[in-house]
Short mmCIF file of C-alpha atoms in Angstrom, two decimals:
data_model
loop_
_atom_site.label_atom_id
_atom_site.label_comp_id
_atom_site.label_asym_id
_atom_site.label_seq_id
_atom_site.Cartn_x
_atom_site.Cartn_y
_atom_site.Cartn_z
CA MET A 1 -21.26 -27.43 2.42
CA ASP A 2 -24.61 -26.89 4.63
CA GLU A 3 -26.24 -23.69 3.73
CA GLY A 4 -26.03 -22.87 7.05
CA PRO A 5 -28.77 -21.39 9.57
CA GLN A 6 -31.48 -19.12 7.57
CA ASP A 7 -31.39 -15.75 9.08
CA ASN A 8 -33.62 -13.61 7.28
CA MET A 9 -32.90 -10.76 9.47
CA ALA A 10 -29.13 -10.46 8.57
CA PRO A 11 -28.11 -8.00 5.99
CA THR A 12 -26.95 -9.24 2.74
CA LEU A 13 -23.48 -8.85 1.98
CA SER A 14 -24.05 -5.53 -0.17
CA GLU A 15 -26.16 -4.16 2.58
CA LEU A 16 -23.51 -4.80 5.07
CA GLN A 17 -21.00 -3.13 2.98
CA LYS A 18 -22.92 0.03 2.34
CA MET A 19 -23.59 0.35 5.95
CA MET A 20 -19.94 -0.24 6.80
CA GLN A 21 -18.92 2.65 4.44
CA ALA A 22 -21.53 4.86 5.83
CA TRP A 23 -19.67 4.46 9.33
CA VAL A 24 -16.44 4.68 8.28
CA LEU A 25 -16.83 7.74 6.11
CA ARG A 26 -19.39 9.45 8.26
CA GLY A 27 -19.64 7.78 11.38
CA GLU A 28 -23.52 6.90 10.60
CA LEU A 29 -24.39 3.41 12.88
CA ASP A 30 -26.96 1.69 11.15
CA PRO A 31 -29.00 -0.30 13.88
CA ARG A 32 -28.60 -3.30 11.74
CA LEU A 33 -25.24 -3.32 11.37
CA GLU A 34 -24.96 -2.53 15.12
CA GLU A 35 -27.05 -5.72 15.71
CA SER A 36 -25.23 -7.78 13.30
CA ILE A 37 -21.56 -7.52 15.17
CA ASP A 38 -20.98 -9.95 17.90
CA PRO A 39 -19.60 -7.49 20.75
CA ILE A 40 -17.46 -10.36 22.26
CA GLY A 41 -16.75 -8.33 25.47
CA LEU A 42 -16.99 -4.94 23.98
CA THR A 43 -19.71 -2.81 22.23
CA ALA A 44 -20.43 -3.28 18.52
CA GLN A 45 -19.41 0.37 18.19
CA GLU A 46 -16.12 -0.03 19.94
CA ARG A 47 -15.25 -2.73 17.63
CA LEU A 48 -16.37 -0.60 14.41
CA GLN A 49 -14.21 1.99 15.68
CA ILE A 50 -11.19 0.08 15.44
CA HIS A 51 -11.89 0.15 11.79
CA SER A 52 -12.49 3.73 11.51
CA ASN A 53 -9.12 4.38 13.57
CA ASN A 54 -7.57 2.30 10.95
CA TYR A 55 -9.04 4.45 8.02
CA SER A 56 -8.08 7.58 9.68
CA LEU A 57 -4.69 6.90 10.98
CA SER A 58 -3.39 5.27 7.66
CA LEU A 59 -4.64 7.99 5.70
CA LYS A 60 -3.21 10.84 7.88
CA GLN A 61 0.20 8.77 7.64
CA ALA A 62 -0.15 8.81 3.96
CA LEU A 63 -0.71 12.42 3.55
CA ALA A 64 2.11 12.96 6.09
CA ASP A 65 4.40 11.04 3.78
CA THR A 66 3.62 13.00 0.68
CA PHE A 67 3.46 16.47 2.58
CA PRO A 68 6.21 15.86 5.25
CA LEU A 69 7.28 19.70 5.16
CA VAL A 70 3.34 20.87 5.41
CA GLN A 71 3.58 19.06 8.76
CA VAL A 72 6.90 20.55 9.65
CA PHE A 73 5.61 24.08 9.26
CA LEU A 74 2.25 23.39 10.93
CA GLY A 75 3.09 20.97 13.69
CA GLU A 76 1.98 17.53 14.03
CA ALA A 77 -1.40 18.38 16.12
CA PHE A 78 -2.49 21.05 13.71
CA PHE A 79 -1.44 19.06 10.97
CA ASN A 80 -3.72 15.76 11.88
CA GLY A 81 -6.43 18.13 12.43
CA LEU A 82 -6.27 19.47 8.78
CA ALA A 83 -5.76 15.92 7.65
CA GLY A 84 -8.97 14.57 9.19
CA GLU A 85 -10.94 17.28 7.72
CA PHE A 86 -9.45 17.03 4.29
CA ILE A 87 -10.04 12.90 4.50
CA LYS A 88 -13.66 13.61 5.42
CA LYS A 89 -14.06 15.92 2.49
CA HIS A 90 -11.78 14.28 -0.07
CA PRO A 91 -11.70 10.60 0.82
CA PRO A 92 -9.41 8.42 -1.60
CA LYS A 93 -11.60 6.75 -4.39
CA GLU A 94 -8.62 4.49 -5.33
CA PRO A 95 -6.52 2.12 -3.82
CA MET A 96 -3.40 3.87 -5.40
CA LEU A 97 -2.87 6.40 -2.71
CA SER A 98 -0.25 7.70 -4.65
CA GLU A 99 -2.86 9.63 -6.76
CA TRP A 100 -4.60 10.88 -3.69
CA GLY A 101 -3.68 14.25 -2.47
CA GLY A 102 -3.76 16.57 -5.48
CA ASP A 103 -6.71 18.68 -3.96
CA PHE A 104 -4.53 18.99 -0.49
CA ALA A 105 -2.81 22.17 -1.68
CA GLY A 106 -6.22 24.00 -2.37
CA PHE A 107 -7.91 22.48 0.73
CA THR A 108 -5.22 24.00 2.75
CA GLN A 109 -5.44 27.33 1.12
CA ASP A 110 -9.16 27.44 2.12
CA PHE A 111 -8.78 26.10 5.43
CA GLU A 112 -9.89 28.88 7.99
CA ALA A 113 -7.46 27.78 10.77
CA ALA A 114 -4.61 28.22 8.38
CA LYS A 115 -5.12 31.53 7.03
CA GLY A 116 -2.45 32.85 9.45
CA VAL A 117 0.13 30.71 7.77
CA ALA A 118 -0.95 30.92 4.13
CA TYR A 119 2.43 30.00 2.65
CA VAL A 120 1.75 26.43 3.67
CA ALA A 121 -0.73 26.21 0.92
CA ASP A 122 2.18 26.82 -1.83
CA VAL A 123 4.35 24.59 0.21
CA ALA A 124 1.59 21.98 -0.31
CA ALA A 125 1.37 22.59 -3.97
CA LEU A 126 5.41 22.35 -4.27
CA GLU A 127 5.19 18.92 -2.38
CA TRP A 128 2.51 17.40 -4.72
CA ALA A 129 4.59 18.61 -7.73
CA ILE A 130 7.46 16.78 -6.26
CA HIS A 131 5.41 13.91 -5.86
CA VAL A 132 3.96 13.88 -9.21
CA SER A 133 7.14 14.31 -11.07
CA ALA A 134 8.87 11.88 -8.97
CA ASN A 135 6.22 8.96 -10.24
CA ALA A 136 5.38 10.18 -13.89
CA ARG A 137 6.42 7.85 -16.79
CA ASP A 138 10.08 7.56 -17.90
CA GLU A 139 10.12 8.96 -21.37
CA ALA A 140 12.96 9.36 -23.81
CA LEU A 141 14.72 12.53 -24.12
CA TYR A 142 14.23 14.79 -26.99
CA GLU A 143 16.76 14.16 -29.80
CA PRO A 144 16.88 16.82 -32.63
CA ALA A 145 18.54 14.50 -34.88
CA SER A 146 15.64 12.00 -34.59
CA GLY A 147 13.17 14.08 -36.65
CA LYS A 148 10.53 13.34 -34.18
CA PRO A 149 8.41 16.08 -32.53
CA ALA A 150 9.05 17.25 -28.94
CA LYS A 151 7.01 17.86 -25.93
CA MET A 152 7.48 19.04 -22.25
CA ALA A 153 8.04 15.80 -19.93
CA ASN A 154 5.54 14.45 -17.88
CA SER A 155 7.93 14.69 -14.91
CA ALA A 156 8.35 18.78 -15.31
CA GLN A 157 6.03 20.44 -12.92
CA LEU A 158 5.44 24.35 -12.34
CA VAL A 159 4.65 25.90 -9.20
CA LYS A 160 3.91 29.69 -9.00
CA SER A 161 4.15 31.35 -5.97
CA ARG A 162 3.99 34.82 -4.23
CA TRP A 163 6.24 33.46 -1.50
CA PRO A 164 9.82 32.91 -1.31
CA LEU A 165 8.98 29.19 -1.79
CA MET A 166 12.40 28.07 -2.81
CA MET A 167 13.69 29.51 0.64
CA LEU A 168 10.61 27.98 2.53
CA TRP A 169 11.59 24.31 1.12
CA MET A 170 15.21 24.74 2.22
CA ALA A 171 14.08 25.71 5.35
CA GLY A 172 11.37 23.29 6.00
CA SER A 173 13.88 20.37 4.65
CA GLY A 174 16.65 21.34 7.24
CA GLN A 175 19.00 22.92 4.48
CA ILE A 176 19.08 26.30 5.96
CA PRO A 177 18.03 27.41 9.59
CA PRO A 178 14.29 28.67 9.94
CA GLU A 179 15.81 32.18 10.64
CA ALA A 180 17.08 32.40 7.39
CA ILE A 181 13.77 32.92 5.81
CA ASP A 182 12.54 36.18 4.61
CA MET A 183 9.09 36.41 3.81
CA ASP A 184 9.53 39.62 2.58
CA ALA A 185 11.88 38.46 0.07
CA ALA A 186 10.86 38.12 -3.80
CA PRO A 187 8.38 35.51 -4.91
CA GLN A 188 10.02 32.24 -6.19
CA ASN A 189 8.37 30.28 -8.86
CA ILE A 190 9.50 26.63 -9.02
CA LEU A 191 10.08 24.23 -11.79
CA VAL A 192 10.39 20.78 -10.83
CA VAL A 193 12.34 18.74 -12.98
CA ARG A 194 13.42 15.15 -12.79
CA LYS A 195 16.62 13.72 -14.25
CA GLU A 196 16.72 9.89 -14.43
CA SER A 197 15.34 8.88 -10.88
CA ALA A 198 16.24 12.35 -9.12
CA VAL A 199 14.13 15.21 -8.83
CA LYS A 200 15.69 18.84 -8.98
CA LEU A 201 14.02 22.14 -8.14
CA HIS A 202 14.69 25.01 -10.23
CA ILE A 203 13.93 28.96 -9.35
CA VAL A 204 12.19 30.51 -12.57
CA SER A 205 11.17 33.95 -13.05
CA ASP A 206 7.80 34.92 -14.25
CA ALA A 207 8.68 35.33 -17.81
CA ASP A 208 10.06 32.00 -18.01
CA CYS A 209 6.79 30.77 -16.25
CA ALA A 210 5.09 32.40 -19.06
CA ASN A 211 7.14 30.85 -21.70
CA TYR A 212 6.97 27.49 -20.14
CA LEU A 213 3.16 27.70 -20.18
CA LYS A 214 2.98 28.72 -23.74
CA LEU A 215 5.11 26.09 -25.05
CA LEU A 216 3.52 23.44 -22.90
CA GLY A 217 0.54 24.12 -24.91
CA SER A 218 2.14 24.57 -28.41
CA PRO A 219 4.52 21.47 -29.00
CA SER A 220 4.94 22.41 -32.62
CA GLU A 221 6.73 25.74 -31.34
CA LEU A 222 8.47 23.86 -28.96
CA THR A 223 9.97 21.58 -31.56
CA ALA A 224 10.60 24.21 -34.10
CA LEU A 225 12.77 26.19 -31.30
CA LEU A 226 14.57 23.12 -30.45
CA LYS A 227 15.38 22.21 -33.80
CA ALA A 228 16.58 25.76 -34.35
CA GLY A 229 19.24 25.27 -31.45
CA GLN A 230 17.61 27.57 -29.64
CA SER A 231 16.86 27.42 -25.78
CA PRO A 232 13.44 28.16 -24.88
CA LEU A 233 13.99 28.17 -21.04
CA ASN A 234 16.75 28.62 -18.79
CA GLY A 235 18.13 26.18 -16.26
CA GLU A 236 18.10 22.51 -16.76
CA GLU A 237 16.56 22.00 -20.03
CA ARG A 238 17.97 18.95 -21.16
CA HIS A 239 15.52 16.80 -18.94
CA LEU A 240 12.36 19.06 -19.76
CA PHE A 241 12.15 17.96 -23.17
CA VAL A 242 11.04 14.34 -24.45
CA ALA A 243 10.20 12.94 -27.64
CA ALA A 244 6.21 13.04 -28.47
CA MET B 1 12.65 -10.37 -16.77
CA SER B 2 13.52 -11.53 -13.51
CA THR B 3 15.79 -14.28 -13.42
CA HIS B 4 14.65 -15.73 -10.36
CA LYS B 5 14.42 -19.30 -9.39
CA PRO B 6 11.18 -21.39 -9.53
CA ALA B 7 9.11 -21.58 -6.50
CA GLY B 8 10.44 -25.32 -5.89
CA GLU B 9 13.93 -24.14 -5.82
CA ILE B 10 13.17 -21.46 -3.32
CA LEU B 11 11.68 -24.00 -1.32
CA SER B 12 14.33 -26.50 -1.42
CA SER B 13 17.01 -23.74 -0.17
CA ARG B 14 14.64 -23.36 2.89
CA ARG B 15 15.12 -19.80 3.14
CA CYS B 16 13.06 -16.74 4.35
CA GLY B 17 12.04 -13.48 2.05
CA ILE B 18 11.48 -9.89 3.49
CA SER B 19 9.31 -7.03 2.64
CA LEU B 20 10.87 -4.53 0.15
CA LYS B 21 10.63 -1.14 1.58
CA ALA B 22 11.81 2.23 -0.44
CA ASP B 23 13.93 3.13 2.88
CA HIS B 24 16.15 0.32 1.94
CA TYR B 25 16.43 0.49 -1.90
CA GLN B 26 20.02 1.32 -1.89
CA ALA B 27 20.91 -1.00 0.93
CA VAL B 28 19.67 -3.92 -0.85
CA LEU B 29 21.60 -3.19 -4.34
CA THR B 30 24.54 -2.54 -2.04
CA SER B 31 24.50 -5.01 0.57
CA ARG B 32 22.73 -8.12 -1.71
CA PRO B 33 21.60 -9.48 1.57
CA ASP B 34 20.98 -13.23 1.68
CA VAL B 35 17.23 -13.47 1.56
CA ALA B 36 14.92 -15.81 -0.32
CA PHE B 37 13.10 -13.29 -2.22
CA PHE B 38 11.26 -9.54 -1.52
CA GLU B 39 7.66 -9.21 -1.72
CA ILE B 40 6.04 -5.77 -2.45
CA HIS B 41 2.69 -4.31 -2.02
CA ALA B 42 1.20 -4.04 -5.46
CA GLU B 43 -0.29 -0.76 -5.08
CA ASN B 44 2.80 0.97 -4.19
CA TYR B 45 4.34 0.33 -7.82
CA MET B 46 1.04 1.33 -9.61
CA VAL B 47 3.05 4.41 -10.71
CA GLU B 48 3.89 5.02 -14.14
CA GLY B 49 7.71 5.50 -13.53
CA GLY B 50 10.46 6.78 -11.21
CA ALA B 51 12.75 5.73 -8.63
CA HIS B 52 10.04 2.91 -7.34
CA HIS B 53 10.56 1.18 -10.76
CA HIS B 54 13.97 2.04 -11.23
CA PHE B 55 15.21 0.31 -8.13
CA LEU B 56 12.44 -2.42 -8.24
CA ARG B 57 13.69 -3.50 -11.54
CA ASP B 58 17.41 -3.77 -10.47
CA ILE B 59 16.38 -5.57 -7.32
CA ALA B 60 13.97 -8.02 -9.46
CA SER B 61 16.81 -8.88 -11.67
CA HIS B 62 18.67 -10.48 -8.60
CA TYR B 63 16.11 -11.81 -6.25
CA PRO B 64 12.44 -13.55 -7.00
CA LEU B 65 9.72 -11.28 -6.19
CA SER B 66 6.38 -11.66 -4.50
CA ILE B 67 3.74 -9.42 -5.36
CA HIS B 68 1.05 -8.94 -2.59
CA GLY B 69 -2.12 -6.71 -3.24
CA VAL B 70 -4.11 -4.95 -0.52
CA GLY B 71 -6.62 -3.11 -2.61
CA LEU B 72 -8.27 -5.58 -4.88
CA SER B 73 -10.92 -6.12 -2.54
CA LEU B 74 -11.87 -9.76 -3.11
CA GLY B 75 -14.76 -9.47 -0.91
CA THR B 76 -16.53 -6.56 -2.45
CA ALA B 77 -20.12 -7.88 -3.12
CA ASP B 78 -20.42 -5.72 -6.32
CA GLY B 79 -17.52 -7.09 -7.61
CA ILE B 80 -13.78 -6.40 -8.83
CA ASP B 81 -13.01 -3.06 -10.03
CA SER B 82 -12.12 -3.59 -13.46
CA GLY B 83 -9.45 -0.58 -13.68
CA HIS B 84 -7.74 -2.06 -10.60
CA LEU B 85 -7.60 -5.50 -11.97
CA GLU B 86 -5.96 -4.36 -15.30
CA ARG B 87 -3.34 -2.22 -13.05
CA LEU B 88 -2.55 -5.31 -11.23
CA ALA B 89 -2.31 -7.49 -14.12
CA ASN B 90 0.07 -4.82 -15.90
CA LEU B 91 2.32 -4.89 -13.19
CA ILE B 92 2.68 -8.74 -12.94
CA ASP B 93 3.24 -8.63 -16.78
CA ARG B 94 6.13 -6.27 -16.13
CA TYR B 95 7.85 -8.30 -13.18
CA GLN B 96 6.82 -11.91 -13.60
CA PRO B 97 6.63 -12.73 -9.76
CA PHE B 98 6.88 -16.13 -8.51
CA LEU B 99 3.69 -15.35 -6.23
CA VAL B 100 0.89 -13.36 -6.23
CA SER B 101 -1.72 -13.09 -3.05
CA GLU B 102 -4.55 -10.96 -1.93
CA HIS B 103 -6.71 -10.79 1.10
CA LEU B 104 -10.09 -12.51 2.30
CA ALA B 105 -11.31 -8.96 2.86
CA TRP B 106 -12.78 -5.99 1.15
CA ALA B 107 -11.70 -2.36 0.99
CA ALA B 108 -13.52 -0.79 -1.89
CA ASP B 109 -17.17 0.04 -2.64
CA ASN B 110 -19.38 2.35 -4.90
CA GLY B 111 -16.22 4.51 -6.00
CA THR B 112 -14.75 4.88 -2.52
CA TYR B 113 -11.71 3.30 -0.96
CA LEU B 114 -11.42 2.76 2.81
CA ASN B 115 -7.88 1.97 3.22
CA ASP B 116 -8.52 -0.87 5.40
CA LEU B 117 -8.80 -4.78 5.36
CA LEU B 118 -12.60 -4.92 6.32
CA PRO B 119 -14.22 -8.00 7.50
CA VAL B 120 -16.77 -10.30 5.57
CA PRO B 121 -19.34 -12.23 7.40
CA LEU B 122 -18.49 -16.10 6.63
CA THR B 123 -21.74 -17.24 5.14
CA THR B 124 -22.85 -18.91 2.22
CA GLU B 125 -23.37 -15.77 0.25
CA SER B 126 -19.92 -14.39 0.99
CA LEU B 127 -18.53 -17.44 -0.40
CA THR B 128 -20.37 -17.64 -3.61
CA ILE B 129 -19.63 -13.84 -4.35
CA ILE B 130 -15.96 -14.24 -3.25
CA ALA B 131 -15.46 -17.22 -5.37
CA ASP B 132 -16.66 -15.46 -8.34
CA ASN B 133 -14.45 -12.82 -7.74
CA ILE B 134 -11.29 -14.80 -7.34
CA LYS B 135 -12.37 -16.65 -10.54
CA ARG B 136 -12.22 -13.50 -12.39
CA VAL B 137 -8.98 -12.34 -11.28
CA GLN B 138 -7.21 -15.68 -11.79
CA ASP B 139 -8.88 -15.80 -15.30
CA ARG B 140 -7.51 -12.46 -16.24
CA LEU B 141 -4.18 -12.76 -14.82
CA GLY B 142 -3.85 -16.20 -16.38
CA ARG B 143 -2.44 -17.66 -13.00
CA GLN B 144 -3.01 -18.86 -9.56
CA ILE B 145 -3.36 -16.40 -6.51
CA LEU B 146 -3.04 -17.09 -2.95
CA VAL B 147 -5.61 -15.82 -0.63
CA GLU B 148 -4.78 -14.57 2.73
CA ASN B 149 -6.47 -15.15 5.99
CA PRO B 150 -6.72 -11.25 7.37
CA SER B 151 -6.52 -10.12 11.35
CA SER B 152 -10.00 -9.70 12.56
CA TYR B 153 -11.39 -7.17 15.16
CA MET B 154 -15.00 -8.22 15.02
CA ALA B 155 -17.48 -10.91 14.00
CA PHE B 156 -20.62 -11.26 12.49
CA LYS B 157 -23.39 -13.15 14.33
CA HIS B 158 -24.80 -14.73 11.27
CA SER B 159 -21.28 -16.07 10.27
CA HIS B 160 -21.60 -19.97 10.08
CA ILE B 161 -18.63 -20.94 8.52
CA PRO B 162 -15.59 -21.37 10.54
CA GLU B 163 -12.77 -18.99 8.68
CA PRO B 164 -10.09 -22.16 7.93
CA ASP B 165 -13.16 -23.98 6.27
CA PHE B 166 -14.32 -20.72 4.50
CA LEU B 167 -10.75 -20.62 2.89
CA MET B 168 -10.43 -24.41 2.11
CA GLU B 169 -14.12 -24.02 0.37
CA LEU B 170 -12.82 -21.18 -1.48
CA ALA B 171 -9.71 -23.27 -2.88
CA ALA B 172 -12.08 -26.10 -3.69
CA LYS B 173 -14.40 -23.85 -5.75
CA THR B 174 -11.62 -21.73 -7.34
CA GLU B 175 -8.20 -23.56 -7.55
CA CYS B 176 -6.86 -20.67 -5.58
CA GLY B 177 -3.90 -21.18 -3.10
CA LEU B 178 -3.67 -20.11 0.44
CA LEU B 179 -1.26 -17.86 1.90
CA LEU B 180 -1.39 -18.25 5.84
CA ASP B 181 -0.80 -15.59 8.06
CA LEU B 182 0.20 -17.29 11.23
CA ASN B 183 0.61 -13.46 13.08
CA ASN B 184 -3.18 -12.82 11.72
CA ILE B 185 -4.24 -16.32 13.13
CA ALA B 186 -2.94 -15.10 16.62
CA VAL B 187 -4.31 -11.55 16.49
CA SER B 188 -7.59 -12.85 15.25
CA ALA B 189 -7.80 -15.63 18.06
CA SER B 190 -7.09 -13.46 20.89
CA ASN B 191 -9.45 -10.44 19.61
CA LEU B 192 -12.54 -12.81 18.91
CA GLY B 193 -11.41 -15.45 21.75
CA THR B 194 -11.29 -18.24 19.70
CA GLN B 195 -8.60 -21.06 19.24
CA THR B 196 -5.46 -21.35 16.99
CA ASP B 197 -5.55 -25.28 16.57
CA CYS B 198 -8.62 -25.51 14.38
CA TRP B 199 -5.84 -24.16 11.46
CA THR B 200 -3.57 -26.81 11.68
CA LYS B 201 -6.36 -29.41 11.94
CA THR B 202 -8.39 -28.04 8.95
CA ILE B 203 -6.26 -26.35 6.49
CA ASP B 204 -4.47 -28.71 3.77
CA PRO B 205 -0.65 -28.02 3.86
CA ALA B 206 -0.63 -28.85 0.12
CA LEU B 207 -2.70 -25.61 -0.68
CA VAL B 208 -0.69 -23.24 1.16
CA GLY B 209 1.71 -21.65 -1.13
CA GLU B 210 3.32 -18.87 1.18
CA ILE B 211 3.48 -18.06 5.02
CA HIS B 212 3.57 -14.63 6.67
CA LEU B 213 4.95 -13.97 9.81
CA ALA B 214 4.98 -10.69 11.41
CA GLY B 215 4.86 -8.57 14.62
CA HIS B 216 1.84 -6.83 16.12
CA ASP B 217 0.66 -4.45 18.77
CA SER B 218 -1.67 -4.56 21.60
CA ARG B 219 -4.04 -1.82 23.09
CA VAL B 220 -6.65 -1.65 25.37
CA VAL B 221 -10.28 -0.91 24.70
CA ASN B 222 -12.58 -0.49 27.52
CA GLY B 223 -10.32 -2.75 29.67
CA VAL B 224 -10.17 -5.52 26.83
CA THR B 225 -6.78 -6.19 25.06
CA ILE B 226 -7.19 -5.87 21.28
CA LYS B 227 -4.33 -6.84 19.23
CA ILE B 228 -3.64 -4.64 16.23
CA ASP B 229 -1.96 -6.09 13.14
CA ASP B 230 0.79 -3.12 12.27
CA HIS B 231 3.56 -4.89 11.05
CA GLY B 232 5.68 -3.12 13.10
CA SER B 233 7.81 -5.10 15.47
CA PRO B 234 9.63 -8.25 15.44
CA ILE B 235 7.70 -11.65 15.33
CA SER B 236 6.17 -12.77 18.71
CA PRO B 237 7.22 -15.71 20.58
CA GLU B 238 3.74 -16.93 20.38
CA VAL B 239 3.87 -16.51 16.52
CA PHE B 240 7.30 -18.33 16.43
CA ASP B 241 5.55 -21.19 18.44
CA LEU B 242 2.55 -21.28 15.72
CA PHE B 243 5.30 -21.25 12.86
CA ASN B 244 7.21 -23.99 14.55
CA ALA B 245 4.16 -26.40 15.07
CA TRP B 246 3.28 -25.59 11.33
CA ILE B 247 6.50 -26.34 9.78
CA ALA B 248 7.08 -29.50 12.11
CA ARG B 249 3.62 -30.99 10.77
CA SER B 250 3.72 -29.64 6.95
CA GLY B 251 7.04 -28.70 5.95
CA ALA B 252 8.47 -25.41 4.63
CA VAL B 253 7.01 -23.09 2.10
CA PRO B 254 8.38 -19.60 1.05
CA THR B 255 8.02 -17.76 4.09
CA LEU B 256 7.67 -13.74 4.52
CA MET B 257 9.25 -11.92 7.36
CA GLU B 258 6.45 -9.03 6.87
CA TRP B 259 7.32 -5.52 8.23
CA ASP B 260 5.59 -2.37 7.22
CA SER B 261 5.63 0.13 9.75
CA ASN B 262 7.96 1.82 12.06
CA ILE B 263 10.53 0.50 9.45
CA PRO B 264 13.99 -0.43 11.05
CA ALA B 265 17.26 -0.78 9.24
CA LEU B 266 17.45 -3.40 6.47
CA ASP B 267 19.71 -5.52 8.87
CA VAL B 268 16.69 -5.91 11.45
CA LEU B 269 14.55 -7.24 9.05
CA VAL B 270 17.30 -9.73 7.77
CA GLN B 271 18.43 -10.70 11.24
CA GLU B 272 14.64 -11.87 11.74
CA ALA B 273 14.78 -13.52 8.54
CA VAL B 274 18.00 -15.40 9.93
CA LYS B 275 15.65 -16.48 12.88
CA VAL B 276 12.92 -17.68 10.75
CA ASP B 277 15.63 -19.64 8.32
CA SER B 278 17.21 -21.14 11.52
CA VAL B 279 13.45 -22.55 12.73
CA ILE B 280 13.00 -23.99 9.01
CA ALA B 281 16.60 -25.35 9.06
CA HIS B 282 16.11 -26.96 12.71
CA GLN B 283 12.58 -28.63 11.44
CA ALA B 284 14.36 -30.00 8.40
CA LYS B 285 17.19 -31.82 10.58
CA GLN B 286 14.28 -33.21 12.80
CA GLN B 287 12.69 -34.53 10.02
CA SER B 288 15.87 -35.96 8.37
CA PRO B 289 18.31 -36.86 11.20
CA SER B 290 20.34 -39.02 8.66
CA ASP B 291 21.39 -36.04 6.71
CA GLY B 292 23.08 -34.81 9.87
#
């Protein structure tokens, strides 16, 4: 194959990719990148904008897929604005978008325009916990007779909240009408548990939260309690404990 | 371990596969649609456990599986990300697909993932870099991959190798196969003002391991119609014409009816696959009239 025309002005592939990245992430258009594009009836920038749009729209959709209730509470326009700012601040580092979005709840909490709906950050935290639980490694349940140590399942995720989070969840997912939400109701912490493939949510008290966190950090104490036949936590305990 | 048939048996059955979407998991297991295979996006299954693997394991026990990557970034100048290559290798080990494919494009650079199939200039430099990337991938996976022609929204002035020739050169240098996406050919030709017949003149059918068919959208940018490869609608008549012409000349290979956005009911995808099957069957009859 011919080497092709020698074009000493053309950027190398590496240079081109750095310039494209700067355009997609920050809207910075390097004149060398602009000059290298054949406009074919449009401007180079108009052609580059197609890729910027692909990037932005696809990531906004990914966030909407992971945080559908946040979009319900904020509305599509506000959510898209929030998502756009999040994408600029926290672009994905890996091709697995399933691992992107862990910073979204914290970002929402600090987002000035969302200060009036502060509970939405906790809804985002809950949705992320559900997402993590749903995709966590499958683990064998703990069997006391096995003699093996126990630990908390990777699929168990705790969300502490100062809001009536279960009520918000049920309203956002259409299980109760929005007017049933009582924002002055007692706070609700939620423990997300996965039983086989199904994710379930359980309200847990502050005392159980503290106990859960203590046992999370002390598998030996957990194992001892389970071997003694004691119930460390209330609720659906069987799927919380797995073989270490 | 999947009990799927080898690709040769799928070819002789002359049937079309469809994209596997999470919306359809239960319906697939309940209705067991008569499709040749399912294709997944690799990155969607690079999670450790849960429902995706639960359903995929079950579905893959009944159907051949094709794994189509979107994030390996074969076109990255700085080379393939080792971590992502390992994740792909693990997924392939787990499900033993009959086809593995990726794109002539790039998406990742310097620790950032740009979530799009970005274009590479079609130059000698790109050819060398991408061939090295493909060799590395095939060496690690211990198998051939198919490389797909992407949809193009722009071209570089310093490109000097026509895209079909570029893919043929990659195949010659690396022994990779080709995934011919006829929708992408139509979209790219429209967006760049090029012709589609160079593909049938240049591409060796023996190298084509799979064909993709899909729908696309259009939008107007400053008075110019740009086709967008969104895989969100039925196959267009233009793409069906390209498929008819390709099959008539080159014969059938595993063909995917691709649908990735605006996901309809499973039946809609299956009906599109039936249309594709009928084209394949019609061409087979044309070529073997004595089989009647």
